[in-house]
mmCIF file of C-alpha atoms in Angstrom:
data_model
loop_
_atom_site.group_PDB
_atom_site.id
_atom_site.type_symbol
_atom_site.label_atom_id
_atom_site.label_comp_id
_atom_site.label_asym_id
_atom_site.label_seq_id
_atom_site.Cartn_x
_atom_site.Cartn_y
_atom_site.Cartn_z
ATOM 1 C CA MET W 263 47.450 -119.106 33.498
ATOM 2 C CA VAL W 264 47.139 -122.351 35.441
ATOM 3 C CA ARG W 265 43.610 -123.269 36.359
ATOM 4 C CA GLU W 266 43.197 -125.231 39.554
ATOM 5 C CA ILE W 267 40.823 -128.162 39.329
ATOM 6 C CA SER W 268 38.717 -128.776 42.392
ATOM 7 C CA SER W 269 36.877 -131.908 43.385
ATOM 8 C CA PRO W 270 33.140 -131.759 42.653
ATOM 9 C CA VAL W 271 32.548 -133.604 45.919
ATOM 10 C CA ARG W 272 34.074 -132.411 49.170
ATOM 11 C CA ASP W 273 34.164 -135.862 50.767
ATOM 12 C CA LYS W 274 37.619 -136.761 52.069
ATOM 13 C CA ASN W 275 37.525 -140.190 50.389
ATOM 14 C CA TYR W 276 36.260 -139.006 47.011
ATOM 15 C CA ASP W 277 39.710 -138.669 45.428
ATOM 16 C CA LEU W 278 40.738 -142.089 46.744
ATOM 17 C CA ILE W 279 37.591 -143.714 45.349
ATOM 18 C CA HIS W 280 38.039 -142.000 41.987
ATOM 19 C CA ALA W 281 41.718 -142.987 41.730
ATOM 20 C CA LEU W 282 40.795 -146.559 42.663
ATOM 21 C CA GLN W 283 38.127 -146.644 39.966
ATOM 22 C CA MET W 284 40.564 -145.292 37.388
ATOM 23 C CA SER W 285 43.235 -147.865 38.314
ATOM 24 C CA LEU W 286 40.779 -150.749 37.985
ATOM 25 C CA GLU W 287 39.428 -149.366 34.710
ATOM 26 C CA HIS W 288 42.972 -149.202 33.333
ATOM 27 C CA VAL W 289 43.526 -152.867 34.210
ATOM 28 C CA TYR W 290 40.596 -153.722 31.940
ATOM 29 C CA ARG W 291 41.571 -151.209 29.228
ATOM 30 C CA MET W 292 45.149 -152.538 29.056
ATOM 31 C CA GLU W 293 43.757 -156.023 28.366
ATOM 32 C CA ILE W 294 42.183 -154.623 25.206
ATOM 33 C CA TYR W 295 45.390 -152.821 24.222
ATOM 34 C CA ILE W 296 47.460 -155.959 24.856
ATOM 35 C CA SER W 297 45.157 -157.953 22.614
ATOM 36 C CA ASP W 298 45.347 -155.315 19.869
ATOM 37 C CA ALA W 299 49.161 -155.229 20.022
ATOM 38 C CA GLU W 300 49.419 -159.024 19.943
ATOM 39 C CA GLU W 301 47.070 -159.229 16.948
ATOM 40 C CA ARG W 302 49.470 -156.904 15.119
ATOM 41 C CA GLY W 303 52.517 -158.902 16.227
ATOM 42 C CA ASP W 304 53.895 -156.047 18.343
ATOM 43 C CA THR W 305 55.244 -157.942 21.355
ATOM 44 C CA GLU W 306 57.255 -154.953 22.578
ATOM 45 C CA LEU W 307 54.107 -152.851 22.901
ATOM 46 C CA ALA W 308 52.125 -155.739 24.425
ATOM 47 C CA THR W 309 54.848 -156.189 27.054
ATOM 48 C CA TRP W 310 54.778 -152.484 27.880
ATOM 49 C CA PHE W 311 50.986 -152.561 28.240
ATOM 50 C CA ARG W 312 51.305 -155.570 30.572
ATOM 51 C CA LYS W 313 53.676 -153.580 32.793
ATOM 52 C CA ILE W 314 51.189 -150.717 32.942
ATOM 53 C CA GLN W 315 48.412 -153.199 33.676
ATOM 54 C CA GLU W 316 50.356 -154.760 36.546
ATOM 55 C CA ASN W 317 51.163 -151.336 38.030
ATOM 56 C CA ASN W 318 47.473 -150.432 37.906
ATOM 57 C CA ARG W 319 46.501 -153.781 39.407
ATOM 58 C CA LYS W 320 48.872 -153.158 42.337
ATOM 59 C CA ALA W 321 47.594 -149.600 42.755
ATOM 60 C CA GLY W 322 44.017 -150.899 42.687
ATOM 61 C CA GLU W 323 44.735 -153.464 45.389
ATOM 62 C CA GLN W 324 46.483 -150.849 47.531
ATOM 63 C CA GLY W 325 43.607 -148.426 47.021
ATOM 64 C CA LYS W 326 41.003 -151.033 47.980
ATOM 65 C CA GLN W 327 42.894 -151.842 51.157
ATOM 66 C CA MET W 328 43.334 -148.175 52.009
ATOM 67 C CA LEU W 329 39.624 -147.501 51.459
ATOM 68 C CA MET W 330 38.595 -150.476 53.597
ATOM 69 C CA ASP W 331 40.922 -149.345 56.394
ATOM 70 C CA ARG W 332 39.569 -145.795 56.277
ATOM 71 C CA LEU W 333 35.954 -146.916 56.294
ATOM 72 C CA GLN W 334 36.608 -149.246 59.217
ATOM 73 C CA ARG W 335 38.240 -146.404 61.193
ATOM 74 C CA GLU W 336 35.256 -144.156 60.472
ATOM 75 C CA LYS W 337 32.904 -146.782 61.921
ATOM 76 C CA SER W 338 34.829 -146.798 65.202
#
């Protein structure tokens, strides 16, 4: 049985804000993982973490822009 997860907040921007927060948190978290991998001499893993970090950084920037645009439209 698949259980559907619903948002605890019924605001239309809630999911966007949460995804943005998660993307930015992952940028920080990957920095820790990169450091751990490098300390162990695992450059392959560090490189992979950097790719994830960059993807999350791009998603974070896109999410910030999208949120700003939406909030500006709501003011109008």
